[in-house]
Amino acid sequence: MDAKQMNTVYQVYPKSFQDSDGDGVGDLQGVVSRLDYLSWLGVDMVWLNPVYVSPGYDNGYDVADYARIDPMFGSMEDMDELIRKAKDRGIGIMMDIVANHTSHQHDWFLQSERDPEGAYGDFYIWRDTPNEWSSFFGGGTWTYSPIRGQYYFHAFAPEQPDLNWGNEQVRTEMAGVLAFWAERGVTGFRFDVIDLIGKDVDRKRWLDFPLMRRYLKDLVAQVDTSSLLLVGEAGGLTPDEILALQRDGSLDVVFNFEVCALDEQAGQGKWKLAPFEPSRLKATLDTWQRAFAVEGRNSLFWNNHDQPRAISRWYDGDERAAKMLAVLLYGLKGIPFLYQGEEVGMTNGMIAPEDYQDIETVNYLRTGGTLDAVRMKGRDHARLPMEWGEGADTFSTGTPWLRSLHHDEGRDVSTMRLDETSLLHLYRELIALRRTNRVLRDGAYELVPTEDHLYVYRRFLAEETPLLVVVNLSPDTVPIPVECGDRLIATEQVESPMLRPYEAFICYNF
Ligand code: ISL
């Protein structure tokens, strides 16, 4: 398997995927027990959110030891078993590399705090006088350490001090982390907020691109990544900057969040909601598709552990819209990322106000935030336990660490597996189609002009028969605007001369 030619990546949020020991928290043996399911679904790589030792202020994105597994998730033996058993099924494992910051309990930080002149003294960003700058989780970016008598910088929580990427030793240590996991047999890395390594704290700039590019190049050059899929989470990069990193061989694809922000008021942060407009979805996707139409690749996703369910936020949980979004995304050029539960149409559910746990949401509510915004955008809504089914076949035999007060009837794996017309089967067919159809995987992209409530695009590749992806973004029945050949896949079972609400299909374009 060539990881760079990955077909579909499935994202597992380990805490919420499958609990194997009844403590209410998902774990690595739980993931192992679901490998047959993932293999049936047809995915070829699993991105695991962080499972390293962590005090858990940000659910594992505060790493205290990059080379050990948190006991909550199991042991290094469990991890090795997962890598091995996944490989047996042709599935690779992608590790989440949190390189911008560590936990305040990481040994590097403890030493940096105590001994400014020591080996780790310059590993973090220390200043005598802080400037005023807001962190992503609320509050300022600087916290005073009485031990060192200086302030340290943190883009996120005070428990997540930022590493000093200007220090070559930091880059070497992080390269050591990559080498450690590459040797254990993982097939990819997802770099958390990687654009932030190039920030300029004194000028209050989150991104100095030439700096970020240089640091990342330096990191990647120290490890053999030629057969690894490199994914960067970097919301601040432009398409041209991404292309530059792809040419460098530093990243294969990048997560950008413009689509996720379509229900936010521009520039007002994630909590200020705006009505979702399908025409803007089309325009945004089209812009990004054009940018990588010839060279490079996009990442394709609707949800992740930070982005609650798109079908809840945009389409009131409508299952027809879930099918439409599936066909729309799998028709595009790039690498699809499927977030656990999306394949059964999981929604945001309903969380009791006192049950919210995410640091970002808790801070927001504490400082006067509204539950309406949290129910749409709060990250706990993306982290509800996977809906496997009833009885013994559930997420946990114990009390889940996070609970939904509302469950959508029939939207679980065991129910949908029995129904060949279900969303789950549609995803399985789409994944299989991308595996065999070169046009879908590698073909160029071209928009077919139509009215705003429709999104029609063409995919073509050399002498292969071109494809058309026809999507009705609206809840209305409308005429089909193009001539279509045979259909390869569709949200509806029976063809109709009109496009039904949220209907979508892929057909040949003669
Ligand atoms: O979650 C967000 C908004 O609610 C994003 O702005 C998010 O903070 C950003 O995409 C960075 O996310 C990543 O790094 C964070 C961590 O909390 C996220 O879970 C992770 O995906 C800090 O490590």
mmCIF file with all atom_site columns, N, CA and C in Angstrom, residues 221-287:
data_model
loop_
_atom_site.group_PDB
_atom_site.id
_atom_site.type_symbol
_atom_site.label_atom_id
_atom_site.label_alt_id
_atom_site.label_comp_id
_atom_site.label_asym_id
_atom_site.label_entity_id
_atom_site.label_seq_id
_atom_site.pdbx_PDB_ins_code
_atom_site.Cartn_x
_atom_site.Cartn_y
_atom_site.Cartn_z
_atom_site.occupancy
_atom_site.B_iso_or_equiv
_atom_site.pdbx_formal_charge
_atom_site.auth_seq_id
_atom_site.auth_comp_id
_atom_site.auth_asym_id
_atom_site.auth_atom_id
_atom_site.pdbx_PDB_model_num
ATOM 1   N N  . ALA A 1 221 ? 12.814  16.840 6.713  1.00 0.00 ? 221 ALA A N  1
ATOM 2   C CA . ALA A 1 221 ? 14.064  16.375 6.098  1.00 0.00 ? 221 ALA A CA 1
ATOM 3   C C  . ALA A 1 221 ? 14.830  15.408 7.003  1.00 0.00 ? 221 ALA A C  1
ATOM 4   N N  . GLN A 1 222 ? 14.532  15.449 8.286  1.00 0.00 ? 222 GLN A N  1
ATOM 5   C CA . GLN A 1 222 ? 15.296  14.610 9.218  1.00 0.00 ? 222 GLN A CA 1
ATOM 6   C C  . GLN A 1 222 ? 14.756  13.179 9.324  1.00 0.00 ? 222 GLN A C  1
ATOM 7   N N  . VAL A 1 223 ? 13.630  12.919 8.640  1.00 0.00 ? 223 VAL A N  1
ATOM 8   C CA . VAL A 1 223 ? 12.986  11.605 8.753  1.00 0.00 ? 223 VAL A CA 1
ATOM 9   C C  . VAL A 1 223 ? 12.644  11.122 7.338  1.00 0.00 ? 223 VAL A C  1
ATOM 10  N N  . ASP A 1 224 ? 12.683  9.799  7.120  1.00 0.00 ? 224 ASP A N  1
ATOM 11  C CA . ASP A 1 224 ? 12.279  9.297  5.809  1.00 0.00 ? 224 ASP A CA 1
ATOM 12  C C  . ASP A 1 224 ? 10.751  9.238  5.764  1.00 0.00 ? 224 ASP A C  1
ATOM 13  N N  . THR A 1 225 ? 10.165  10.198 5.085  1.00 0.00 ? 225 THR A N  1
ATOM 14  C CA . THR A 1 225 ? 8.700   10.251 5.012  1.00 0.00 ? 225 THR A CA 1
ATOM 15  C C  . THR A 1 225 ? 8.205   9.892  3.609  1.00 0.00 ? 225 THR A C  1
ATOM 16  N N  . SER A 1 226 ? 9.100   9.301  2.796  1.00 0.00 ? 226 SER A N  1
ATOM 17  C CA . SER A 1 226 ? 8.745   9.081  1.389  1.00 0.00 ? 226 SER A CA 1
ATOM 18  C C  . SER A 1 226 ? 7.538   8.161  1.224  1.00 0.00 ? 226 SER A C  1
ATOM 19  N N  . SER A 1 227 ? 7.282   7.299  2.209  1.00 0.00 ? 227 SER A N  1
ATOM 20  C CA . SER A 1 227 ? 6.121   6.417  2.054  1.00 0.00 ? 227 SER A CA 1
ATOM 21  C C  . SER A 1 227 ? 5.069   6.697  3.125  1.00 0.00 ? 227 SER A C  1
ATOM 22  N N  . LEU A 1 228 ? 5.088   7.916  3.645  1.00 0.00 ? 228 LEU A N  1
ATOM 23  C CA . LEU A 1 228 ? 4.098   8.277  4.669  1.00 0.00 ? 228 LEU A CA 1
ATOM 24  C C  . LEU A 1 228 ? 3.180   9.374  4.139  1.00 0.00 ? 228 LEU A C  1
ATOM 25  N N  . LEU A 1 229 ? 1.919   9.324  4.525  1.00 0.00 ? 229 LEU A N  1
ATOM 26  C CA . LEU A 1 229 ? 1.006   10.405 4.154  1.00 0.00 ? 229 LEU A CA 1
ATOM 27  C C  . LEU A 1 229 ? 1.144   11.520 5.190  1.00 0.00 ? 229 LEU A C  1
ATOM 28  N N  . LEU A 1 230 ? 1.446   12.718 4.693  1.00 0.00 ? 230 LEU A N  1
ATOM 29  C CA . LEU A 1 230 ? 1.664   13.858 5.587  1.00 0.00 ? 230 LEU A CA 1
ATOM 30  C C  . LEU A 1 230 ? 0.514   14.849 5.454  1.00 0.00 ? 230 LEU A C  1
ATOM 31  N N  . VAL A 1 231 ? -0.230  14.995 6.525  1.00 0.00 ? 231 VAL A N  1
ATOM 32  C CA . VAL A 1 231 ? -1.403  15.860 6.520  1.00 0.00 ? 231 VAL A CA 1
ATOM 33  C C  . VAL A 1 231 ? -1.169  16.986 7.506  1.00 0.00 ? 231 VAL A C  1
ATOM 34  N N  . GLY A 1 232 ? -1.404  18.200 7.079  1.00 0.00 ? 232 GLY A N  1
ATOM 35  C CA . GLY A 1 232 ? -1.200  19.332 7.973  1.00 0.00 ? 232 GLY A CA 1
ATOM 36  C C  . GLY A 1 232 ? -2.517  19.997 8.318  1.00 0.00 ? 232 GLY A C  1
ATOM 37  N N  . GLU A 1 233 ? -2.733  20.234 9.601  1.00 0.00 ? 233 GLU A N  1
ATOM 38  C CA . GLU A 1 233 ? -3.867  21.070 9.974  1.00 0.00 ? 233 GLU A CA 1
ATOM 39  C C  . GLU A 1 233 ? -3.347  22.499 9.986  1.00 0.00 ? 233 GLU A C  1
ATOM 40  N N  . ALA A 1 234 ? -3.832  23.316 9.056  1.00 0.00 ? 234 ALA A N  1
ATOM 41  C CA . ALA A 1 234 ? -3.270  24.654 8.906  1.00 0.00 ? 234 ALA A CA 1
ATOM 42  C C  . ALA A 1 234 ? -4.319  25.585 8.317  1.00 0.00 ? 234 ALA A C  1
ATOM 43  N N  . GLY A 1 235 ? -5.203  26.044 9.179  1.00 0.00 ? 235 GLY A N  1
ATOM 44  C CA . GLY A 1 235 ? -6.313  26.880 8.730  1.00 0.00 ? 235 GLY A CA 1
ATOM 45  C C  . GLY A 1 235 ? -5.881  28.220 8.163  1.00 0.00 ? 235 GLY A C  1
ATOM 46  N N  . GLY A 1 236 ? -4.629  28.619 8.435  1.00 0.00 ? 236 GLY A N  1
ATOM 47  C CA . GLY A 1 236 ? -4.213  29.960 8.025  1.00 0.00 ? 236 GLY A CA 1
ATOM 48  C C  . GLY A 1 236 ? -3.515  30.044 6.675  1.00 0.00 ? 236 GLY A C  1
ATOM 49  N N  . LEU A 1 237 ? -3.392  28.933 5.959  1.00 0.00 ? 237 LEU A N  1
ATOM 50  C CA . LEU A 1 237 ? -2.622  28.959 4.712  1.00 0.00 ? 237 LEU A CA 1
ATOM 51  C C  . LEU A 1 237 ? -3.491  29.217 3.484  1.00 0.00 ? 237 LEU A C  1
ATOM 52  N N  . THR A 1 238 ? -2.929  29.933 2.528  1.00 0.00 ? 238 THR A N  1
ATOM 53  C CA . THR A 1 238 ? -3.615  30.145 1.255  1.00 0.00 ? 238 THR A CA 1
ATOM 54  C C  . THR A 1 238 ? -3.303  28.949 0.339  1.00 0.00 ? 238 THR A C  1
ATOM 55  N N  . PRO A 1 239 ? -4.112  28.767 -0.719 1.00 0.00 ? 239 PRO A N  1
ATOM 56  C CA . PRO A 1 239 ? -3.812  27.680 -1.654 1.00 0.00 ? 239 PRO A CA 1
ATOM 57  C C  . PRO A 1 239 ? -2.384  27.740 -2.208 1.00 0.00 ? 239 PRO A C  1
ATOM 58  N N  . ASP A 1 240 ? -1.891  28.931 -2.511 1.00 0.00 ? 240 ASP A N  1
ATOM 59  C CA . ASP A 1 240 ? -0.526  29.030 -3.058 1.00 0.00 ? 240 ASP A CA 1
ATOM 60  C C  . ASP A 1 240 ? 0.517   28.567 -2.037 1.00 0.00 ? 240 ASP A C  1
ATOM 61  N N  . GLU A 1 241 ? 0.289   28.921 -0.791 1.00 0.00 ? 241 GLU A N  1
ATOM 62  C CA . GLU A 1 241 ? 1.224   28.483 0.255  1.00 0.00 ? 241 GLU A CA 1
ATOM 63  C C  . GLU A 1 241 ? 1.176   26.965 0.408  1.00 0.00 ? 241 GLU A C  1
ATOM 64  N N  . ILE A 1 242 ? -0.029  26.409 0.326  1.00 0.00 ? 242 ILE A N  1
ATOM 65  C CA . ILE A 1 242 ? -0.166  24.953 0.426  1.00 0.00 ? 242 ILE A CA 1
ATOM 66  C C  . ILE A 1 242 ? 0.576   24.279 -0.736 1.00 0.00 ? 242 ILE A C  1
ATOM 67  N N  . LEU A 1 243 ? 0.387   24.823 -1.939 1.00 0.00 ? 243 LEU A N  1
ATOM 68  C CA . LEU A 1 243 ? 1.079   24.255 -3.110 1.00 0.00 ? 243 LEU A CA 1
ATOM 69  C C  . LEU A 1 243 ? 2.594   24.280 -2.908 1.00 0.00 ? 243 LEU A C  1
ATOM 70  N N  . ALA A 1 244 ? 3.081   25.369 -2.313 1.00 0.00 ? 244 ALA A N  1
ATOM 71  C CA . ALA A 1 244 ? 4.531   25.470 -2.071 1.00 0.00 ? 244 ALA A CA 1
ATOM 72  C C  . ALA A 1 244 ? 4.979   24.356 -1.132 1.00 0.00 ? 244 ALA A C  1
ATOM 73  N N  . LEU A 1 245 ? 4.200   24.073 -0.108 1.00 0.00 ? 245 LEU A N  1
ATOM 74  C CA . LEU A 1 245 ? 4.566   23.011 0.841  1.00 0.00 ? 245 LEU A CA 1
ATOM 75  C C  . LEU A 1 245 ? 4.467   21.629 0.190  1.00 0.00 ? 245 LEU A C  1
ATOM 76  N N  . GLN A 1 246 ? 3.490   21.487 -0.712 1.00 0.00 ? 246 GLN A N  1
ATOM 77  C CA . GLN A 1 246 ? 3.357   20.206 -1.417 1.00 0.00 ? 246 GLN A CA 1
ATOM 78  C C  . GLN A 1 246 ? 4.560   19.992 -2.340 1.00 0.00 ? 246 GLN A C  1
ATOM 79  N N  . ARG A 1 247 ? 5.004   21.068 -2.982 1.00 0.00 ? 247 ARG A N  1
ATOM 80  C CA . ARG A 1 247 ? 6.188   20.962 -3.858 1.00 0.00 ? 247 ARG A CA 1
ATOM 81  C C  . ARG A 1 247 ? 7.427   20.630 -3.036 1.00 0.00 ? 247 ARG A C  1
ATOM 82  N N  . ASP A 1 248 ? 7.505   21.203 -1.833 1.00 0.00 ? 248 ASP A N  1
ATOM 83  C CA . ASP A 1 248 ? 8.651   20.922 -0.957 1.00 0.00 ? 248 ASP A CA 1
ATOM 84  C C  . ASP A 1 248 ? 8.664   19.462 -0.503 1.00 0.00 ? 248 ASP A C  1
ATOM 85  N N  . GLY A 1 249 ? 7.497   18.809 -0.590 1.00 0.00 ? 249 GLY A N  1
ATOM 86  C CA . GLY A 1 249 ? 7.383   17.452 -0.042 1.00 0.00 ? 249 GLY A CA 1
ATOM 87  C C  . GLY A 1 249 ? 7.163   17.481 1.464  1.00 0.00 ? 249 GLY A C  1
ATOM 88  N N  . SER A 1 250 ? 6.812   18.668 2.005  1.00 0.00 ? 250 SER A N  1
ATOM 89  C CA . SER A 1 250 ? 6.608   18.780 3.452  1.00 0.00 ? 250 SER A CA 1
ATOM 90  C C  . SER A 1 250 ? 5.230   18.300 3.880  1.00 0.00 ? 250 SER A C  1
ATOM 91  N N  . LEU A 1 251 ? 4.248   18.489 3.024  1.00 0.00 ? 251 LEU A N  1
ATOM 92  C CA . LEU A 1 251 ? 2.881   18.046 3.321  1.00 0.00 ? 251 LEU A CA 1
ATOM 93  C C  . LEU A 1 251 ? 2.241   17.524 2.039  1.00 0.00 ? 251 LEU A C  1
ATOM 94  N N  . ASP A 1 252 ? 1.389   16.499 2.168  1.00 0.00 ? 252 ASP A N  1
ATOM 95  C CA . ASP A 1 252 ? 0.652   16.010 1.003  1.00 0.00 ? 252 ASP A CA 1
ATOM 96  C C  . ASP A 1 252 ? -0.691  16.715 0.866  1.00 0.00 ? 252 ASP A C  1
ATOM 97  N N  . VAL A 1 253 ? -1.372  16.883 1.988  1.00 0.00 ? 253 VAL A N  1
ATOM 98  C CA . VAL A 1 253 ? -2.633  17.648 1.975  1.00 0.00 ? 253 VAL A CA 1
ATOM 99  C C  . VAL A 1 253 ? -2.739  18.481 3.247  1.00 0.00 ? 253 VAL A C  1
ATOM 100 N N  . VAL A 1 254 ? -3.629  19.459 3.178  1.00 0.00 ? 254 VAL A N  1
ATOM 101 C CA . VAL A 1 254 ? -3.786  20.395 4.297  1.00 0.00 ? 254 VAL A CA 1
ATOM 102 C C  . VAL A 1 254 ? -5.270  20.533 4.634  1.00 0.00 ? 254 VAL A C  1
ATOM 103 N N  . PHE A 1 255 ? -5.563  20.552 5.918  1.00 0.00 ? 255 PHE A N  1
ATOM 104 C CA . PHE A 1 255 ? -6.936  20.853 6.351  1.00 0.00 ? 255 PHE A CA 1
ATOM 105 C C  . PHE A 1 255 ? -7.101  22.360 6.416  1.00 0.00 ? 255 PHE A C  1
ATOM 106 N N  . ASN A 1 256 ? -8.083  22.836 5.655  1.00 0.00 ? 256 ASN A N  1
ATOM 107 C CA . ASN A 1 256 ? -8.452  24.242 5.709  1.00 0.00 ? 256 ASN A CA 1
ATOM 108 C C  . ASN A 1 256 ? -9.899  24.281 6.202  1.00 0.00 ? 256 ASN A C  1
ATOM 109 N N  . PHE A 1 257 ? -10.313 25.370 6.858  1.00 0.00 ? 257 PHE A N  1
ATOM 110 C CA . PHE A 1 257 ? -11.613 25.351 7.523  1.00 0.00 ? 257 PHE A CA 1
ATOM 111 C C  . PHE A 1 257 ? -12.627 26.349 6.972  1.00 0.00 ? 257 PHE A C  1
ATOM 112 N N  . GLU A 1 258 ? -12.367 26.803 5.742  1.00 0.00 ? 258 GLU A N  1
ATOM 113 C CA . GLU A 1 258 ? -13.289 27.787 5.175  1.00 0.00 ? 258 GLU A CA 1
ATOM 114 C C  . GLU A 1 258 ? -14.713 27.246 5.067  1.00 0.00 ? 258 GLU A C  1
ATOM 115 N N  . VAL A 1 259 ? -14.825 25.981 4.673  1.00 0.00 ? 259 VAL A N  1
ATOM 116 C CA . VAL A 1 259 ? -16.161 25.386 4.549  1.00 0.00 ? 259 VAL A CA 1
ATOM 117 C C  . VAL A 1 259 ? -16.821 25.268 5.926  1.00 0.00 ? 259 VAL A C  1
ATOM 118 N N  . CYS A 1 260 ? -16.032 24.879 6.920  1.00 0.00 ? 260 CYS A N  1
ATOM 119 C CA . CYS A 1 260 ? -16.593 24.708 8.269  1.00 0.00 ? 260 CYS A CA 1
ATOM 120 C C  . CYS A 1 260 ? -17.106 26.023 8.837  1.00 0.00 ? 260 CYS A C  1
ATOM 121 N N  . ALA A 1 261 ? -16.540 27.128 8.343  1.00 0.00 ? 261 ALA A N  1
ATOM 122 C CA . ALA A 1 261 ? -16.895 28.438 8.902  1.00 0.00 ? 261 ALA A CA 1
ATOM 123 C C  . ALA A 1 261 ? -18.068 29.085 8.160  1.00 0.00 ? 261 ALA A C  1
ATOM 124 N N  . LEU A 1 262 ? -18.698 28.357 7.254  1.00 0.00 ? 262 LEU A N  1
ATOM 125 C CA . LEU A 1 262 ? -19.766 28.965 6.460  1.00 0.00 ? 262 LEU A CA 1
ATOM 126 C C  . LEU A 1 262 ? -20.983 29.358 7.291  1.00 0.00 ? 262 LEU A C  1
ATOM 127 N N  . ASP A 1 263 ? -21.112 28.765 8.472  1.00 0.00 ? 263 ASP A N  1
ATOM 128 C CA . ASP A 1 263 ? -22.246 29.156 9.328  1.00 0.00 ? 263 ASP A CA 1
ATOM 129 C C  . ASP A 1 263 ? -21.814 30.106 10.443 1.00 0.00 ? 263 ASP A C  1
ATOM 130 N N  . GLU A 1 264 ? -20.685 30.783 10.214 1.00 0.00 ? 264 GLU A N  1
ATOM 131 C CA . GLU A 1 264 ? -20.214 31.779 11.183 1.00 0.00 ? 264 GLU A CA 1
ATOM 132 C C  . GLU A 1 264 ? -20.229 33.163 10.536 1.00 0.00 ? 264 GLU A C  1
ATOM 133 N N  . GLN A 1 265 ? -20.375 34.196 11.362 1.00 0.00 ? 265 GLN A N  1
ATOM 134 C CA . GLN A 1 265 ? -20.255 35.565 10.836 1.00 0.00 ? 265 GLN A CA 1
ATOM 135 C C  . GLN A 1 265 ? -18.771 35.826 10.589 1.00 0.00 ? 265 GLN A C  1
ATOM 136 N N  . ALA A 1 266 ? -18.455 36.243 9.371  1.00 0.00 ? 266 ALA A N  1
ATOM 137 C CA . ALA A 1 266 ? -17.047 36.361 8.976  1.00 0.00 ? 266 ALA A CA 1
ATOM 138 C C  . ALA A 1 266 ? -16.245 37.204 9.972  1.00 0.00 ? 266 ALA A C  1
ATOM 139 N N  . GLY A 1 267 ? -15.139 36.646 10.408 1.00 0.00 ? 267 GLY A N  1
ATOM 140 C CA . GLY A 1 267 ? -14.212 37.386 11.260 1.00 0.00 ? 267 GLY A CA 1
ATOM 141 C C  . GLY A 1 267 ? -14.660 37.555 12.709 1.00 0.00 ? 267 GLY A C  1
ATOM 142 N N  . GLN A 1 268 ? -15.802 36.957 13.083 1.00 0.00 ? 268 GLN A N  1
ATOM 143 C CA . GLN A 1 268 ? -16.330 37.159 14.437 1.00 0.00 ? 268 GLN A CA 1
ATOM 144 C C  . GLN A 1 268 ? -16.067 35.965 15.362 1.00 0.00 ? 268 GLN A C  1
ATOM 145 N N  . GLY A 1 269 ? -15.305 34.989 14.860 1.00 0.00 ? 269 GLY A N  1
ATOM 146 C CA . GLY A 1 269 ? -15.041 33.814 15.697 1.00 0.00 ? 269 GLY A CA 1
ATOM 147 C C  . GLY A 1 269 ? -16.119 32.765 15.509 1.00 0.00 ? 269 GLY A C  1
ATOM 148 N N  . LYS A 1 270 ? -15.895 31.590 16.084 1.00 0.00 ? 270 LYS A N  1
ATOM 149 C CA . LYS A 1 270 ? -16.753 30.452 15.776 1.00 0.00 ? 270 LYS A CA 1
ATOM 150 C C  . LYS A 1 270 ? -18.144 30.517 16.398 1.00 0.00 ? 270 LYS A C  1
ATOM 151 N N  . TRP A 1 271 ? -18.316 31.320 17.458 1.00 0.00 ? 271 TRP A N  1
ATOM 152 C CA . TRP A 1 271 ? -19.597 31.271 18.188 1.00 0.00 ? 271 TRP A CA 1
ATOM 153 C C  . TRP A 1 271 ? -20.659 32.188 17.622 1.00 0.00 ? 271 TRP A C  1
ATOM 154 N N  . LYS A 1 272 ? -20.258 33.131 16.779 1.00 0.00 ? 272 LYS A N  1
ATOM 155 C CA . LYS A 1 272 ? -21.248 34.066 16.208 1.00 0.00 ? 272 LYS A CA 1
ATOM 156 C C  . LYS A 1 272 ? -21.821 33.431 14.948 1.00 0.00 ? 272 LYS A C  1
ATOM 157 N N  . LEU A 1 273 ? -23.031 32.908 15.080 1.00 0.00 ? 273 LEU A N  1
ATOM 158 C CA . LEU A 1 273 ? -23.593 32.118 13.993 1.00 0.00 ? 273 LEU A CA 1
ATOM 159 C C  . LEU A 1 273 ? -24.210 32.981 12.891 1.00 0.00 ? 273 LEU A C  1
ATOM 160 N N  . ALA A 1 274 ? -24.166 32.459 11.692 1.00 0.00 ? 274 ALA A N  1
ATOM 161 C CA . ALA A 1 274 ? -24.808 33.101 10.542 1.00 0.00 ? 274 ALA A CA 1
ATOM 162 C C  . ALA A 1 274 ? -25.591 32.017 9.809  1.00 0.00 ? 274 ALA A C  1
ATOM 163 N N  . PRO A 1 275 ? -26.673 32.412 9.109  1.00 0.00 ? 275 PRO A N  1
ATOM 164 C CA . PRO A 1 275 ? -27.429 31.382 8.379  1.00 0.00 ? 275 PRO A CA 1
ATOM 165 C C  . PRO A 1 275 ? -26.553 30.726 7.311  1.00 0.00 ? 275 PRO A C  1
ATOM 166 N N  . PHE A 1 276 ? -26.730 29.433 7.155  1.00 0.00 ? 276 PHE A N  1
ATOM 167 C CA . PHE A 1 276 ? -25.961 28.690 6.154  1.00 0.00 ? 276 PHE A CA 1
ATOM 168 C C  . PHE A 1 276 ? -26.587 28.906 4.777  1.00 0.00 ? 276 PHE A C  1
ATOM 169 N N  . GLU A 1 277 ? -25.743 29.248 3.803  1.00 0.00 ? 277 GLU A N  1
ATOM 170 C CA . GLU A 1 277 ? -26.249 29.443 2.441  1.00 0.00 ? 277 GLU A CA 1
ATOM 171 C C  . GLU A 1 277 ? -25.574 28.456 1.498  1.00 0.00 ? 277 GLU A C  1
ATOM 172 N N  . PRO A 1 278 ? -26.362 27.525 0.939  1.00 0.00 ? 278 PRO A N  1
ATOM 173 C CA . PRO A 1 278 ? -25.779 26.517 0.046  1.00 0.00 ? 278 PRO A CA 1
ATOM 174 C C  . PRO A 1 278 ? -24.950 27.127 -1.082 1.00 0.00 ? 278 PRO A C  1
ATOM 175 N N  . SER A 1 279 ? -25.352 28.307 -1.566 1.00 0.00 ? 279 SER A N  1
ATOM 176 C CA . SER A 1 279 ? -24.611 28.904 -2.691 1.00 0.00 ? 279 SER A CA 1
ATOM 177 C C  . SER A 1 279 ? -23.166 29.208 -2.266 1.00 0.00 ? 279 SER A C  1
ATOM 178 N N  . ARG A 1 280 ? -23.000 29.536 -0.996 1.00 0.00 ? 280 ARG A N  1
ATOM 179 C CA . ARG A 1 280 ? -21.637 29.822 -0.514 1.00 0.00 ? 280 ARG A CA 1
ATOM 180 C C  . ARG A 1 280 ? -20.838 28.537 -0.347 1.00 0.00 ? 280 ARG A C  1
ATOM 181 N N  . LEU A 1 281 ? -21.543 27.465 -0.032 1.00 0.00 ? 281 LEU A N  1
ATOM 182 C CA . LEU A 1 281 ? -20.855 26.161 0.043  1.00 0.00 ? 281 LEU A CA 1
ATOM 183 C C  . LEU A 1 281 ? -20.279 25.826 -1.330 1.00 0.00 ? 281 LEU A C  1
ATOM 184 N N  . LYS A 1 282 ? -21.117 25.994 -2.331 1.00 0.00 ? 282 LYS A N  1
ATOM 185 C CA . LYS A 1 282 ? -20.679 25.702 -3.700 1.00 0.00 ? 282 LYS A CA 1
ATOM 186 C C  . LYS A 1 282 ? -19.513 26.608 -4.106 1.00 0.00 ? 282 LYS A C  1
ATOM 187 N N  . ALA A 1 283 ? -19.641 27.898 -3.823 1.00 0.00 ? 283 ALA A N  1
ATOM 188 C CA . ALA A 1 283 ? -18.593 28.842 -4.239 1.00 0.00 ? 283 ALA A CA 1
ATOM 189 C C  . ALA A 1 283 ? -17.266 28.527 -3.534 1.00 0.00 ? 283 ALA A C  1
ATOM 190 N N  . THR A 1 284 ? -17.340 28.186 -2.255 1.00 0.00 ? 284 THR A N  1
ATOM 191 C CA . THR A 1 284 ? -16.107 27.921 -1.498 1.00 0.00 ? 284 THR A CA 1
ATOM 192 C C  . THR A 1 284 ? -15.435 26.637 -1.982 1.00 0.00 ? 284 THR A C  1
ATOM 193 N N  . LEU A 1 285 ? -16.248 25.589 -2.141 1.00 0.00 ? 285 LEU A N  1
ATOM 194 C CA . LEU A 1 285 ? -15.667 24.328 -2.629 1.00 0.00 ? 285 LEU A CA 1
ATOM 195 C C  . LEU A 1 285 ? -15.050 24.530 -4.005 1.00 0.00 ? 285 LEU A C  1
ATOM 196 N N  . ASP A 1 286 ? -15.764 25.273 -4.846 1.00 0.00 ? 286 ASP A N  1
ATOM 197 C CA . ASP A 1 286 ? -15.281 25.502 -6.209 1.00 0.00 ? 286 ASP A CA 1
ATOM 198 C C  . ASP A 1 286 ? -13.931 26.239 -6.189 1.00 0.00 ? 286 ASP A C  1
ATOM 199 N N  . THR A 1 287 ? -13.814 27.237 -5.331 1.00 0.00 ? 287 THR A N  1
ATOM 200 C CA . THR A 1 287 ? -12.553 27.989 -5.246 1.00 0.00 ? 287 THR A CA 1
ATOM 201 C C  . THR A 1 287 ? -11.397 27.056 -4.895 1.00 0.00 ? 287 THR A C  1
#
